[in-house]
Structures are given as structure tokens and as C-alpha cells.
Short mmCIF file of C-alpha atoms in Angstrom, two decimals:
data_model
loop_
_atom_site.label_atom_id
_atom_site.label_comp_id
_atom_site.label_asym_id
_atom_site.label_seq_id
_atom_site.Cartn_x
_atom_site.Cartn_y
_atom_site.Cartn_z
CA MET M 1 -1.40 134.27 -50.46
CA LEU M 2 -1.17 136.83 -53.18
CA ASN M 3 -4.21 138.72 -52.04
CA LEU M 4 -3.40 142.18 -50.78
CA PHE M 5 -0.62 142.02 -48.23
CA ALA M 6 -1.23 138.36 -47.70
CA LEU M 7 2.43 137.56 -48.06
CA LEU M 8 2.13 135.95 -44.69
CA LYS M 9 -0.53 134.57 -42.48
CA PRO M 10 0.13 136.27 -39.16
CA LEU M 11 0.03 134.52 -35.86
CA ALA M 12 -2.68 135.36 -33.43
CA ARG M 13 -2.05 138.86 -32.21
CA PRO M 14 -1.00 139.36 -28.63
CA ALA M 15 -3.33 141.83 -27.00
CA LEU M 16 -1.66 142.62 -23.72
CA LEU M 17 1.00 144.98 -24.90
CA ALA M 18 -0.65 147.98 -26.49
CA TRP M 19 2.18 150.22 -27.59
CA PRO M 20 1.95 153.13 -30.04
CA LEU M 21 3.89 151.30 -32.70
CA ALA M 22 2.23 152.57 -35.84
CA ALA M 23 3.55 156.09 -35.82
CA VAL M 24 7.06 154.98 -35.08
CA MET M 25 7.31 152.31 -37.72
CA ALA M 26 5.42 154.15 -40.41
CA THR M 27 8.10 156.80 -40.53
CA ALA M 28 10.67 154.10 -41.13
CA ALA M 29 8.70 152.18 -43.72
CA HIS M 30 10.68 153.47 -46.65
CA ALA M 31 13.97 153.61 -44.87
CA THR M 32 16.54 150.89 -45.01
CA ILE M 33 15.59 147.95 -42.85
CA PRO M 34 18.81 146.10 -42.08
CA ILE M 35 18.28 142.42 -41.48
CA GLU M 36 21.07 140.45 -39.86
CA ARG M 37 21.21 136.75 -40.67
CA TRP M 38 23.35 134.03 -39.19
CA THR M 39 23.30 130.36 -38.34
CA HIS M 40 23.17 129.57 -34.63
CA ALA M 41 25.33 126.84 -33.18
CA SER M 42 22.26 124.59 -32.97
CA GLY M 43 21.76 124.88 -36.72
CA ALA M 44 18.82 127.26 -36.42
CA ARG M 45 18.84 130.10 -38.94
CA VAL M 46 18.34 133.46 -37.27
CA HIS M 47 17.09 136.71 -38.79
CA LEU M 48 17.18 139.86 -36.66
CA VAL M 49 15.97 143.41 -37.13
CA THR M 50 17.14 145.63 -34.30
CA SER M 51 14.39 148.15 -33.60
CA PRO M 52 15.44 150.17 -30.55
CA SER M 53 12.61 152.73 -30.57
CA ILE M 54 10.29 150.63 -28.44
CA PRO M 55 11.32 148.43 -25.49
CA MET M 56 9.74 145.34 -26.95
CA LEU M 57 10.76 142.08 -28.61
CA ASP M 58 8.80 139.87 -30.99
CA VAL M 59 10.12 136.42 -31.81
CA GLN M 60 8.75 133.86 -34.24
CA ILE M 61 10.11 130.33 -34.51
CA ASP M 62 9.04 128.37 -37.59
CA PHE M 63 9.44 124.65 -38.09
CA ASP M 64 8.60 122.51 -41.12
CA GLY M 65 5.66 120.98 -39.30
CA GLY M 66 2.54 122.47 -40.79
CA ARG M 67 -0.49 120.73 -42.23
CA ARG M 68 1.51 119.34 -45.13
CA ARG M 69 3.25 117.03 -42.62
CA GLU M 70 -0.01 115.44 -41.51
CA THR M 71 -1.31 112.09 -42.71
CA ALA M 72 -4.83 111.44 -43.95
CA ASP M 73 -5.80 109.43 -40.87
CA ARG M 74 -4.57 112.19 -38.52
CA ALA M 75 -5.67 115.31 -40.41
CA GLY M 76 -5.74 118.19 -37.94
CA LEU M 77 -2.79 116.88 -35.92
CA ALA M 78 -0.54 119.92 -36.43
CA GLY M 79 -3.25 122.30 -35.28
CA VAL M 80 -4.23 120.41 -32.16
CA THR M 81 -0.58 119.89 -31.26
CA ALA M 82 -0.06 123.64 -31.40
CA GLY M 83 -3.18 124.16 -29.33
CA LEU M 84 -2.20 121.76 -26.57
CA LEU M 85 1.18 123.43 -26.09
CA SER M 86 -0.64 125.94 -23.89
CA GLY M 87 -2.15 123.14 -21.82
CA GLY M 88 0.54 123.36 -19.15
CA VAL M 89 4.17 122.44 -18.49
CA ALA M 90 5.56 119.40 -16.71
CA ALA M 91 7.85 119.51 -13.68
CA ARG M 92 11.46 119.75 -14.81
CA ASN M 93 14.87 120.52 -13.32
CA GLY M 94 13.43 121.24 -9.89
CA GLN M 95 10.74 123.53 -11.19
CA PRO M 96 7.13 122.62 -10.39
CA ALA M 97 4.57 121.72 -13.00
CA LEU M 98 2.13 124.39 -14.14
CA ASP M 99 -1.35 123.52 -15.23
CA GLU M 100 -3.23 125.36 -17.95
CA ASN M 101 -4.47 128.14 -15.68
CA GLN M 102 -1.19 128.58 -13.84
CA LEU M 103 0.66 128.84 -17.12
CA SER M 104 -1.76 131.46 -18.39
CA GLU M 105 -1.39 133.44 -15.18
CA ALA M 106 2.40 133.25 -15.42
CA TRP M 107 2.33 134.87 -18.85
CA ALA M 108 -0.15 137.48 -17.69
CA ASP M 109 2.09 138.34 -14.75
CA LEU M 110 4.94 139.01 -17.16
CA GLY M 111 2.79 141.11 -19.48
CA ALA M 112 4.06 138.84 -22.23
CA GLN M 113 2.57 136.26 -24.55
CA PHE M 114 3.64 132.98 -26.04
CA GLY M 115 1.60 130.91 -28.47
CA ALA M 116 1.67 128.37 -31.26
CA GLN M 117 -0.25 127.73 -34.43
CA SER M 118 0.02 125.68 -37.60
CA THR M 119 -0.42 126.82 -41.17
CA LEU M 120 -0.09 125.07 -44.50
CA ASP M 121 3.69 124.66 -44.16
CA ARG M 122 4.71 125.88 -40.76
CA PHE M 123 4.43 124.96 -37.12
CA SER M 124 5.05 128.38 -35.58
CA LEU M 125 5.67 129.68 -32.09
CA SER M 126 5.57 133.34 -31.17
CA LEU M 127 6.87 135.24 -28.16
CA ARG M 128 6.19 138.87 -27.36
CA SER M 129 7.76 140.56 -24.35
CA LEU M 130 8.99 143.86 -23.08
CA THR M 131 12.77 144.09 -23.15
CA GLU M 132 13.14 145.34 -19.61
CA PRO M 133 15.94 142.95 -18.55
CA ASP M 134 14.18 141.15 -15.73
CA LEU M 135 10.91 140.73 -17.62
CA LEU M 136 12.61 139.58 -20.82
CA GLU M 137 14.79 137.09 -19.00
CA ARG M 138 11.81 135.57 -17.23
CA ALA M 139 9.72 135.51 -20.40
CA VAL M 140 12.41 133.72 -22.38
CA ALA M 141 12.91 131.26 -19.51
CA LEU M 142 9.17 130.51 -19.38
CA ALA M 143 9.01 130.08 -23.16
CA ALA M 144 11.95 127.69 -22.96
CA ARG M 145 10.18 125.70 -20.25
CA GLN M 146 7.07 125.47 -22.40
CA LEU M 147 9.11 124.37 -25.41
CA ALA M 148 11.10 121.82 -23.44
CA ALA M 149 8.41 120.18 -21.35
CA PRO M 150 4.84 120.54 -22.57
CA ALA M 151 2.52 118.73 -20.18
CA TRP M 152 0.25 117.28 -22.88
CA PRO M 153 -2.63 116.92 -20.39
CA GLU M 154 -5.08 114.26 -21.50
CA HIS M 155 -8.08 115.95 -19.89
CA VAL M 156 -7.41 119.21 -21.76
CA TRP M 157 -7.22 117.34 -25.05
CA GLN M 158 -10.47 115.52 -24.31
CA ARG M 159 -12.15 118.86 -23.61
CA ASP M 160 -10.67 120.52 -26.70
CA ARG M 161 -11.63 117.58 -28.89
CA GLU M 162 -15.26 117.85 -27.83
CA ARG M 163 -15.20 121.52 -28.76
CA LEU M 164 -13.65 120.74 -32.15
CA LEU M 165 -16.20 118.02 -32.85
CA ALA M 166 -19.02 120.38 -31.97
CA ALA M 167 -17.55 123.04 -34.26
CA LEU M 168 -17.27 120.52 -37.10
CA LYS M 169 -20.87 119.47 -36.62
CA GLU M 170 -22.05 123.06 -36.68
CA ALA M 171 -19.95 123.78 -39.79
CA GLU M 172 -21.80 121.04 -41.65
CA ASN M 173 -24.78 123.41 -41.76
CA ARG M 174 -22.90 125.87 -43.96
CA PRO M 175 -22.58 125.47 -47.75
CA GLY M 176 -19.10 126.94 -47.57
CA THR M 177 -17.88 123.93 -45.61
CA HIS M 178 -19.00 121.50 -48.29
CA ALA M 179 -17.68 123.70 -51.08
CA SER M 180 -14.28 124.08 -49.47
CA ARG M 181 -13.98 120.36 -48.86
CA ALA M 182 -14.92 119.45 -52.43
CA PHE M 183 -12.68 122.17 -53.87
CA SER M 184 -9.61 121.06 -51.89
CA LYS M 185 -10.12 117.44 -52.86
CA ALA M 186 -10.48 118.31 -56.54
CA VAL M 187 -7.53 120.73 -56.63
CA TYR M 188 -5.01 118.86 -54.49
CA GLY M 189 -6.04 115.25 -54.93
CA ALA M 190 -4.12 113.14 -52.43
CA HIS M 191 -1.56 115.84 -51.62
CA PRO M 192 -1.50 116.77 -47.90
CA TYR M 193 -2.38 120.38 -48.75
CA GLY M 194 -5.86 119.08 -49.42
CA LEU M 195 -6.35 117.33 -46.10
CA ARG M 196 -9.13 118.60 -43.86
CA PRO M 197 -9.80 117.45 -40.30
CA GLU M 198 -12.89 115.36 -39.85
CA ALA M 199 -14.60 113.90 -36.83
CA SER M 200 -12.93 110.55 -37.48
CA THR M 201 -9.44 112.06 -37.63
CA TYR M 202 -9.93 114.10 -34.46
CA LYS M 203 -11.18 110.98 -32.70
CA ALA M 204 -8.12 109.07 -33.89
CA ILE M 205 -5.60 111.63 -32.61
CA SER M 206 -4.08 110.83 -29.23
CA VAL M 207 -1.82 112.76 -26.91
CA ALA M 208 0.94 110.34 -27.89
CA ASP M 209 0.46 111.38 -31.52
CA MET M 210 0.89 115.02 -30.55
CA ARG M 211 3.96 114.36 -28.48
CA ALA M 212 5.54 112.40 -31.33
CA PHE M 213 4.59 115.02 -33.95
CA TYR M 214 6.08 117.78 -31.84
CA ARG M 215 9.35 115.97 -31.21
CA ARG M 216 9.59 114.99 -34.85
CA HIS M 217 9.16 118.46 -36.28
CA ALA M 218 10.18 120.96 -33.59
CA ALA M 219 13.90 120.41 -34.05
CA ALA M 220 16.50 123.11 -33.46
CA CYS M 221 18.52 122.21 -36.53
CA ARG M 222 15.61 123.04 -38.84
CA ALA M 223 14.28 126.08 -36.99
CA GLN M 224 13.89 129.51 -38.54
CA VAL M 225 14.08 132.14 -35.79
CA SER M 226 12.94 135.65 -36.72
CA MET M 227 13.31 138.51 -34.25
CA VAL M 228 12.33 142.19 -34.27
CA GLY M 229 12.91 144.38 -31.27
CA ALA M 230 15.13 146.42 -29.03
CA ILE M 231 17.97 143.93 -28.77
CA ASP M 232 21.34 143.53 -30.46
CA ARG M 233 22.89 140.45 -31.98
CA ALA M 234 24.62 139.34 -28.79
CA GLN M 235 21.35 139.49 -26.87
CA ALA M 236 19.56 137.71 -29.70
CA ASP M 237 22.09 134.93 -29.68
CA ARG M 238 21.66 134.40 -25.95
CA ILE M 239 17.89 134.19 -26.37
CA VAL M 240 18.23 131.72 -29.22
CA ASP M 241 20.62 129.69 -27.02
CA GLN M 242 17.87 129.21 -24.45
CA LEU M 243 15.02 128.58 -26.86
CA MET M 244 16.89 126.14 -29.06
CA ALA M 245 18.36 124.27 -26.09
CA ALA M 246 14.76 123.42 -25.23
CA VAL M 247 14.25 121.47 -28.46
CA LYS M 248 17.81 120.46 -29.28
CA ASP M 249 17.37 116.97 -27.88
CA HIS M 250 14.62 116.29 -30.44
CA GLY M 251 17.37 115.25 -32.86
CA CYS M 252 17.72 116.15 -36.49
CA SER M 253 16.47 113.25 -38.56
CA ALA M 254 15.56 114.15 -42.14
CA LEU M 255 11.90 114.70 -42.91
CA PRO M 256 10.43 112.62 -45.74
CA ALA M 257 10.11 114.18 -49.17
CA LEU M 258 6.58 115.25 -50.04
CA PRO M 259 4.78 114.65 -53.32
CA LEU M 260 4.32 117.51 -55.75
CA VAL M 261 0.98 119.20 -56.24
CA GLN M 262 -0.06 117.89 -59.62
CA PRO M 263 -1.62 120.08 -62.32
CA LEU M 264 -5.18 119.25 -63.34
CA LYS M 265 -5.55 117.04 -66.40
CA GLN M 266 -9.06 118.23 -67.15
CA ALA M 267 -11.78 120.48 -65.88
CA VAL M 268 -13.80 119.38 -62.85
CA ASP M 269 -17.38 120.54 -62.37
CA GLU M 270 -19.23 119.62 -59.18
CA ARG M 271 -22.76 120.80 -58.40
CA LEU M 272 -23.79 119.75 -54.90
CA PRO M 273 -27.34 120.11 -53.60
CA PHE M 274 -27.81 122.08 -50.40
CA ALA M 275 -30.73 123.96 -48.90
CA ALA M 276 -29.42 127.46 -48.22
CA ALA M 277 -30.35 131.06 -48.90
CA GLN M 278 -27.09 131.59 -50.77
CA ALA M 279 -25.20 129.27 -53.09
CA GLN M 280 -21.43 129.00 -52.58
CA VAL M 281 -19.23 129.07 -55.69
CA LEU M 282 -15.52 128.22 -55.79
CA ILE M 283 -13.50 128.20 -59.00
CA GLY M 284 -9.77 127.57 -59.30
CA GLN M 285 -6.88 125.22 -59.78
CA PRO M 286 -3.38 124.44 -58.42
CA GLY M 287 -1.22 127.56 -58.26
CA VAL M 288 2.44 128.22 -57.62
CA PRO M 289 4.93 127.99 -54.74
CA ARG M 290 5.97 131.23 -53.04
CA THR M 291 9.37 131.04 -54.71
CA ASP M 292 7.87 131.20 -58.19
CA PRO M 293 9.78 133.85 -60.19
CA ASP M 294 6.48 135.39 -61.31
CA PHE M 295 5.16 135.81 -57.77
CA LEU M 296 5.02 139.60 -57.92
CA ALA M 297 3.51 139.63 -61.41
CA LEU M 298 0.78 137.29 -60.16
CA PHE M 299 0.33 139.32 -56.98
CA VAL M 300 -0.13 142.60 -58.82
CA GLY M 301 -2.17 141.05 -61.62
CA ASN M 302 -4.47 139.38 -59.16
CA TYR M 303 -5.18 142.77 -57.59
CA VAL M 304 -6.63 143.80 -60.95
CA LEU M 305 -8.46 140.55 -61.52
CA GLY M 306 -10.11 139.91 -58.17
CA GLY M 307 -7.88 140.99 -55.29
CA GLY M 308 -8.62 144.68 -55.39
CA GLY M 309 -12.02 144.65 -53.76
CA PHE M 310 -14.50 147.04 -55.33
CA VAL M 311 -12.06 148.10 -58.06
CA SER M 312 -11.32 144.59 -59.33
CA ARG M 313 -12.48 143.40 -62.70
CA LEU M 314 -14.43 140.48 -61.25
CA MET M 315 -16.27 142.76 -58.85
CA ASN M 316 -17.11 145.14 -61.65
CA GLU M 317 -18.47 142.46 -63.95
CA VAL M 318 -20.21 140.17 -61.47
CA ARG M 319 -21.53 142.65 -58.92
CA GLU M 320 -21.63 146.12 -60.41
CA LYS M 321 -22.81 145.31 -63.91
CA ARG M 322 -25.02 142.30 -63.21
CA GLY M 323 -25.88 142.38 -59.52
CA LEU M 324 -25.14 138.69 -59.07
CA THR M 325 -23.32 138.91 -55.74
CA TYR M 326 -22.38 141.20 -52.88
CA GLY M 327 -18.74 140.26 -53.27
CA VAL M 328 -16.36 138.19 -55.34
CA SER M 329 -12.63 137.83 -54.88
CA SER M 330 -9.66 135.91 -56.20
CA TYR M 331 -6.39 135.02 -54.56
CA PHE M 332 -3.39 132.72 -54.70
CA VAL M 333 -2.52 130.53 -51.75
CA THR M 334 1.23 129.97 -51.85
CA GLY M 335 3.53 127.81 -49.80
CA ARG M 336 6.76 125.93 -50.20
CA GLN M 337 4.86 123.84 -52.69
CA ALA M 338 2.31 124.93 -55.26
CA GLY M 339 -0.77 126.16 -53.48
CA SER M 340 -3.95 127.13 -55.26
CA PHE M 341 -5.62 129.88 -57.23
CA GLN M 342 -9.17 130.41 -56.03
CA ILE M 343 -12.15 132.59 -56.86
CA SER M 344 -14.99 132.64 -54.36
CA LEU M 345 -18.43 134.19 -54.25
CA THR M 346 -21.88 133.61 -52.89
CA THR M 347 -24.98 134.29 -54.91
CA ARG M 348 -28.70 133.68 -55.04
CA PRO M 349 -29.26 129.99 -55.79
CA ASP M 350 -31.08 130.65 -59.06
CA GLN M 351 -28.27 132.94 -60.27
CA ALA M 352 -25.38 130.56 -59.65
CA ALA M 353 -25.09 129.29 -63.21
CA GLN M 354 -25.01 132.81 -64.62
CA ALA M 355 -22.42 133.91 -62.06
CA VAL M 356 -20.18 130.97 -62.97
CA ASP M 357 -20.43 131.83 -66.66
CA VAL M 358 -19.49 135.46 -66.04
CA VAL M 359 -16.54 134.55 -63.81
CA ARG M 360 -15.22 132.09 -66.35
CA GLU M 361 -15.46 134.66 -69.13
CA VAL M 362 -13.66 137.30 -67.07
CA VAL M 363 -10.84 134.87 -66.24
CA ARG M 364 -10.48 133.78 -69.86
CA GLY M 365 -10.26 137.39 -70.98
CA PHE M 366 -7.75 138.34 -68.31
CA VAL M 367 -5.48 135.38 -68.99
CA ALA M 368 -5.57 136.09 -72.72
CA GLN M 369 -5.13 139.86 -72.58
CA GLY M 370 -3.88 140.78 -69.13
CA PRO M 371 -4.70 144.13 -67.52
CA THR M 372 -4.96 147.40 -69.37
CA GLU M 373 -2.23 149.96 -68.87
CA ALA M 374 -4.60 152.02 -66.75
CA GLU M 375 -5.59 149.07 -64.58
CA LEU M 376 -1.96 148.12 -64.00
CA GLN M 377 -0.93 151.66 -63.09
CA ALA M 378 -3.83 151.97 -60.67
CA ALA M 379 -2.85 148.69 -59.03
CA LYS M 380 0.77 149.75 -58.71
CA ASP M 381 -0.21 153.10 -57.23
CA PHE M 382 -2.46 151.52 -54.63
CA LEU M 383 -0.03 148.80 -53.65
CA ILE M 384 3.03 151.01 -53.50
CA ASN M 385 1.26 153.77 -51.60
CA GLY M 386 0.05 151.20 -49.13
CA GLU M 387 3.43 149.60 -48.62
CA ALA M 388 4.02 151.40 -45.34
CA LEU M 389 0.99 149.62 -43.89
CA ARG M 390 2.83 146.33 -44.25
CA LEU M 391 5.53 147.54 -41.91
CA ASP M 392 3.77 149.85 -39.48
CA SER M 393 4.28 147.72 -36.39
CA ASN M 394 6.92 145.41 -34.99
CA ARG M 395 4.52 142.52 -35.47
CA LYS M 396 3.95 143.25 -39.15
CA LEU M 397 7.68 143.72 -39.69
CA LEU M 398 8.26 140.40 -37.99
CA ASP M 399 5.75 138.75 -40.33
CA ASN M 400 7.71 140.02 -43.28
CA VAL M 401 11.08 139.04 -41.85
CA ALA M 402 9.74 135.54 -41.13
CA ASN M 403 8.47 135.38 -44.69
CA ILE M 404 11.92 136.31 -46.00
CA ALA M 405 13.48 133.67 -43.78
CA TRP M 406 11.02 130.91 -44.58
CA ASN M 407 11.15 131.43 -48.33
CA ASP M 408 14.87 132.22 -48.47
CA LEU M 409 14.25 135.61 -50.07
CA PRO M 410 17.01 138.21 -50.44
CA LEU M 411 17.69 140.26 -47.33
CA ASP M 412 16.95 143.46 -49.27
CA TYR M 413 13.54 142.17 -50.39
CA LEU M 414 11.63 144.83 -48.45
CA GLU M 415 13.81 147.59 -49.84
CA THR M 416 13.53 146.49 -53.46
CA TRP M 417 9.85 145.50 -53.41
CA THR M 418 8.65 148.90 -54.64
CA GLN M 419 11.13 148.99 -57.52
CA GLN M 420 10.19 145.44 -58.53
CA VAL M 421 6.51 146.34 -58.62
CA GLU M 422 7.17 149.55 -60.53
CA ARG M 423 9.07 147.64 -63.21
CA LEU M 424 6.19 145.28 -64.01
CA ARG M 425 4.63 145.71 -67.44
CA VAL M 426 1.34 144.52 -68.90
CA GLU M 427 3.32 141.93 -70.84
CA ASP M 428 4.78 140.53 -67.61
CA ILE M 429 1.33 140.09 -66.07
CA ARG M 430 -0.12 138.53 -69.19
CA ARG M 431 2.79 136.12 -69.60
CA ALA M 432 2.68 135.06 -65.92
CA PHE M 433 -1.07 134.43 -65.91
CA ALA M 434 -0.94 132.59 -69.25
CA ARG M 435 1.79 130.35 -67.87
CA VAL M 436 0.16 129.62 -64.52
CA LEU M 437 -3.58 129.53 -65.19
CA GLN M 438 -5.46 127.30 -67.61
CA PRO M 439 -9.08 128.53 -67.71
CA GLU M 440 -10.14 125.44 -69.63
CA ARG M 441 -8.97 123.12 -66.86
CA MET M 442 -10.31 124.67 -63.71
CA VAL M 443 -12.27 123.20 -60.83
CA THR M 444 -15.76 124.58 -60.39
CA VAL M 445 -17.69 123.74 -57.24
CA VAL M 446 -21.20 125.06 -56.71
CA VAL M 447 -23.08 124.17 -53.54
CA GLY M 448 -26.74 124.99 -53.18
CA ALA M 449 -27.62 126.15 -56.69
CA LYS M 450 -31.14 126.00 -58.11
CA GLN M 451 -32.37 126.20 -61.65
CA PRO M 452 -33.56 129.75 -62.47
#
């Protein structure tokens, strides 16, 4: 996402290891951050930042197995597969099986954490451990067991599915749910980026589906392994040996090509009735992939347009001048394929039409004229001065390293980011927005509006 510091969507944060990272890493934020990169014997690409100040290691393993690899009749499969990985491990190589509680206790005993999640593109696993030799060795061994032999317990899935169905049912009471669903369908069409889990798809997913999805996508040859911590390359290679051996037997068959996200041919305007105190408004269109050459111009420009909170142009026009909302924001969702550009706000139901008109006018003006010199300089100052916050912990640094790895960015990306932002001109922002956004062909979804 191009919203502030949303270069990555972080994994769930481990909470057990509370180390004073911020002070240490903040002092190094502007220093050179050497990233080593090599290809492991398994085919996995490894990126390592050796950070010896703290006896800790963070590892992230990314596979091309996110939501874009789901099918319409199994929407939600990547997420539930990631969730059930913590359901226990099967007996293997003379080691006893561990059920869900035993596995959780094993990680707690180590003071370490291991988890999985899915995002738009990625199926990601994360390991955090102290680097004290005995603890690290046991943590890596347990992670390898979990990778190699998930138990896939049917009763845990049945329990989790009931929880998910209950959450879906409750979400139906919120206008945002209906707006998001309609917006995704209008922006992405049949592309998998637009899939959303429904009760029918959760009910259709079986443990066999999860097992097959995991084996299909969690393959060593396509893994991206990112590591930040107090280890050297030789230690990193030994850890990767163990972790990749656990999924090496999954094979390396090619994944099918995915369709492109298609640009809109015309504007889409959906007004959906809903009884709620606040109407939900979403406006946007297909965006760009993360590798778009204008990514930084869009990132910085969006800060001015709607990503900068109370100093953004949208906030000034919609909230401050007209009092139509408590908050309005814009952002780009980016992935390996074109994501979306989205503006969101809630407003009083009888003010929805006026709010939409104001937002559209602001977007048209910004695309045509870009930011002012003063707005651009203010955005640069804020973003550059806040750069250290993107790197003030091992976890945040790992997020950025994983982003570099996943998107095949230059290894000096973190070091040159400030200079690249500083070089941006008003003309660059205007040209990028004029190329990417078409205000006359946007999707507008309003849920719960009333005539004033």
C-alpha cells in the first residue's frame, strides 16, 4: 500500500520477546544497512541483515500462495490454511505428535514464536527467537517440524469454521462489509484479487483442500527467506537448510499464470440501501503493481492527496471546510499485480451525495494539477524525517527486507530511498497521477445514503 509506511503488511507481532529495540535501531536508521543475498541449494532466495546488537533472530518465509492463488469456490482458503498450521504437528521421525495446546506450550517454553498468515500475494511464515545457541537450535527444529508435518486436525478446522461463519454473519450488519464487497467486485471483476470469503466458500473448504494448497504453494524452490538478527551467513545457511528441507519434498511444479487486473472501461456508480447511522463511501479504481516505476511518485503524491491524515487535501476539503466526515483517506494497494486506488469515508446518510461530489472534485483537481510546491515539500519533509521509524526495530527492518526480496528491489533501496524522494518534483507527481488515475472512470460505492 502506498499509504504512509504501508510498503508492507506486517505479520502479526510476536509479543513474548520484549527487547529495547527502538533505541538501538533508530541510531542506525540512516547508516548503511548491508543486505546479503544468495540462492540456497534448495532454490530459495535468501536475504540477510546481520544485526549483532541484540541476541535475537527474525525470519520471514514468503511463498507465492496468497489470496490471488485462491479460486472463487474456495475463497478464503489461503487464510484458513495459514491458520490451521498452528493446529498441531503429526508424529514424524520418532517424534510424538503435538496437539494444538502442546504446540503452543512448546513455543512458549522456548520464548519464541512461529506463525503464518496470507496476504494478497503471499503465504508467509514468521519465526522469532533468541539466538542463544540452544534456544535457537530448538526453535528452528520446532519450526521445521511444523513446516514438515502439520497435523491438519479436522476438529480444529470445524471449530475455526464456526467462528469464521459467526464473524461473517456479524459483519453483515456493517455497511462497510457491503461496500467493500461491491467495491472489490467492481474494481477487480473476476480477478482473484477481488475474491472475498463467504459462508458458502468456507463451508466448501475441507482439510484436504488445505493440505493440497499448502503442498502446492509452500515449495522450497520458490521461497523467499528474509532474515534479520545476530547471526552470520554460515549460521543463516544452516537455518535455511533445516527450514527448506521441511518443504523440499513438495516439488517445484510451475504455478499457473494469473490474469491481469483489467482497467475500467467506464465509471461504475452503485448506491446500496442500508439502515445505518453512517453511510459508507468508497471511490477508486484499479491501481498499479508494486514494481511500477512511479511507485514513489504515487506514494508521496498520495500523502498530499489523502494519505497525510489531517494535513491531506481531502481531509481539508471534506472535513475541515465542509464538516462532512470525521475522516477521509486515500491509499494504493499494491502487489505483484495491479492493486487498487481507494478513497474511503463515512458520513451522515443525508450528506453522502455532497461528500461524493467534493471528493470527486478534489481528485479531478489533483490529477490535473498535482500538488503545490509547498504541499510537496511538506510531504517530503514529513516522510523523510519519519524514515527512521520504518527501521526502528528488527521486525520493521525485516518487513522492509522482505519487501525488497519479494519485489526484487535493489539491495540499496533503503539507503537510496531518501534521495529518491528528495528528487521528486511537482511535475513527476502530476505525470504519475495523470497516467495512473482516470477520475472519469472510477468506481463509486455508497452504502446507506439517504436523500437530504
